[in-house]
mmCIF file of C-alpha atoms in Angstrom:
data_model
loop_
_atom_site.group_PDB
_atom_site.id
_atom_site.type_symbol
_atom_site.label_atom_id
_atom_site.label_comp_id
_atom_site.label_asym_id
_atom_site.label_seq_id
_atom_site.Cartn_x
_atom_site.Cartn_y
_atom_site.Cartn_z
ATOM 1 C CA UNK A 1 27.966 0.179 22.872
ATOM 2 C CA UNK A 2 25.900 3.071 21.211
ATOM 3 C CA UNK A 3 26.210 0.642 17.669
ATOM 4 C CA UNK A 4 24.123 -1.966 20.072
ATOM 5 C CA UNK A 5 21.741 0.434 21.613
ATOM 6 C CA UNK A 6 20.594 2.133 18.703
ATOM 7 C CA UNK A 7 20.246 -1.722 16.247
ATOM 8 C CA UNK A 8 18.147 -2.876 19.532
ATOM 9 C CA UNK A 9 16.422 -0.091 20.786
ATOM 10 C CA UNK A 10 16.172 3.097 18.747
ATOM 11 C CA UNK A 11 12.875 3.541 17.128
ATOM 12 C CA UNK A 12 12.249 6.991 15.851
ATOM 13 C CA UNK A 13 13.353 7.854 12.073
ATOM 14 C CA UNK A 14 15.564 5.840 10.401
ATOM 15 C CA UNK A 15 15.596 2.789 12.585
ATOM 16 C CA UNK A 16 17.041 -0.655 11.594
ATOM 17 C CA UNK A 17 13.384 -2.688 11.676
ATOM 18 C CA UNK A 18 12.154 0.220 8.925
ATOM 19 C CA UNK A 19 15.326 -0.040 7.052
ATOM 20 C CA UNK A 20 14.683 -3.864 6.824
ATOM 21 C CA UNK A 21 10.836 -3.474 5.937
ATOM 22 C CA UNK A 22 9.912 -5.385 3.111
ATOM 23 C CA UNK A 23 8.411 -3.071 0.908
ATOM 24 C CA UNK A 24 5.400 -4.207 -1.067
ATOM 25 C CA UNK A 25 5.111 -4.751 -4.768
ATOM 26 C CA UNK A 26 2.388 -5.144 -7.282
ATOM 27 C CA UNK A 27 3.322 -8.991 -7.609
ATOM 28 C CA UNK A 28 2.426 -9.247 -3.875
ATOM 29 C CA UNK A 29 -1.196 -8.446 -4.677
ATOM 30 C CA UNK A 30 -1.979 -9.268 -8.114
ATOM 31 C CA UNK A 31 -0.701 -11.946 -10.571
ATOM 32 C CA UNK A 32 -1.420 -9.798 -13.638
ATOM 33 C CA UNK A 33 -0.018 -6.392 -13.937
ATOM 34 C CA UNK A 34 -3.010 -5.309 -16.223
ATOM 35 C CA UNK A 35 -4.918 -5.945 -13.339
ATOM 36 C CA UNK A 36 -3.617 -3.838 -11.119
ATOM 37 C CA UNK A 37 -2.959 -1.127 -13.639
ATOM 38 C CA UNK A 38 -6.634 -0.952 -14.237
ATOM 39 C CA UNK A 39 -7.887 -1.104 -10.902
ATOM 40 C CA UNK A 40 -5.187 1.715 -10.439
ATOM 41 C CA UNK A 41 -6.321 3.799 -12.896
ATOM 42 C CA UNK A 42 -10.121 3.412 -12.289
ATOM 43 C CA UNK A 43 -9.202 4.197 -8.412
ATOM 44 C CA UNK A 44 -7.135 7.835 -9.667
ATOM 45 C CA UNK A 45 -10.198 8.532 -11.561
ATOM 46 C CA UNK A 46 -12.785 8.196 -9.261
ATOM 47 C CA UNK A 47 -10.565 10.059 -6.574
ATOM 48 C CA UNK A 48 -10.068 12.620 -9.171
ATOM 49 C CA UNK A 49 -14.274 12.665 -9.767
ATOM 50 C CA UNK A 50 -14.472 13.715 -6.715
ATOM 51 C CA UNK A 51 -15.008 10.137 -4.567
ATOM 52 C CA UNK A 52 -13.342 9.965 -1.161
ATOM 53 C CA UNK A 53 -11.066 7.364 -0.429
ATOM 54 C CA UNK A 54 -13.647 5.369 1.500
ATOM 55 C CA UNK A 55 -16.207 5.768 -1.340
ATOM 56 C CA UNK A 56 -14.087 4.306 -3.409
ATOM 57 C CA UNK A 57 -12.495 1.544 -1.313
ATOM 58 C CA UNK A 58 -16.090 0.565 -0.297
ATOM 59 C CA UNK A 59 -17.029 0.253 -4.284
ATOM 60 C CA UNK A 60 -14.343 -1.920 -4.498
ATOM 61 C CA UNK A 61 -14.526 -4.202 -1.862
ATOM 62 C CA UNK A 62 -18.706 -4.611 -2.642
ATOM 63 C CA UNK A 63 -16.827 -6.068 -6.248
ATOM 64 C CA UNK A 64 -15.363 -8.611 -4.400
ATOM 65 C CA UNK A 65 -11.719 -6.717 -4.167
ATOM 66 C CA UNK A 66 -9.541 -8.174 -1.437
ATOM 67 C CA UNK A 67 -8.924 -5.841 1.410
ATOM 68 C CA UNK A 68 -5.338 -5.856 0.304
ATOM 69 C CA UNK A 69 -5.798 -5.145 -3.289
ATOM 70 C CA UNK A 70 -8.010 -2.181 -1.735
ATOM 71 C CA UNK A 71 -5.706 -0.829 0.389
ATOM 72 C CA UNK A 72 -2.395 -1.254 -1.784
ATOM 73 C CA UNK A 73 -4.138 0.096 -4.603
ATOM 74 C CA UNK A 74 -5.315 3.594 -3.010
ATOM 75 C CA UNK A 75 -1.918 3.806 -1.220
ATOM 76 C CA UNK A 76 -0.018 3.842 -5.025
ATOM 77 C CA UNK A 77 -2.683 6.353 -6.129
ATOM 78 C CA UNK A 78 -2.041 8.868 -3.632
ATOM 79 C CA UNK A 79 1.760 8.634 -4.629
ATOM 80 C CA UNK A 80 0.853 9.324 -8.262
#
């Protein structure tokens, strides 16, 4: 009975719907790798120039950047 509860209902850390979570990868969002390694790396150094986040995700997105791209791309930079 508590196996039951907790797959249904339990939601705090560690629950069975995170566990499960896709998580996303580069090939979701960009068919080249070089792509994304160079949007990556111009996004670390403008962050690193001093940008915010939303400087730099607005540069991007006024270059045509999906929204996606945008925000999977500053996600992996604060990681790194």
């Amino acid at each position: 009975l508590l196996i039951v509860f907790y797959l249904n209902f339990y939601h705090g850390p560690g629950n069975l719907q995170d566990l499960l979570k896709k998580k996303p990868k580069v090939s979701d969002f960009f068919k080249d790798p070089k792509t994304y390694n160079s949007l990556l790396t111009f996004t670390k150094n403008s962050l690193a120039k001093g940008l915010n986040e939303n400087q730099v995700r607005t540069m991007l997105l006024n270059k045509k950047w999906k929204k996606e791209q945008v925000d999977f791309v500053i996600q992996e930079a604060r990681k790194k």
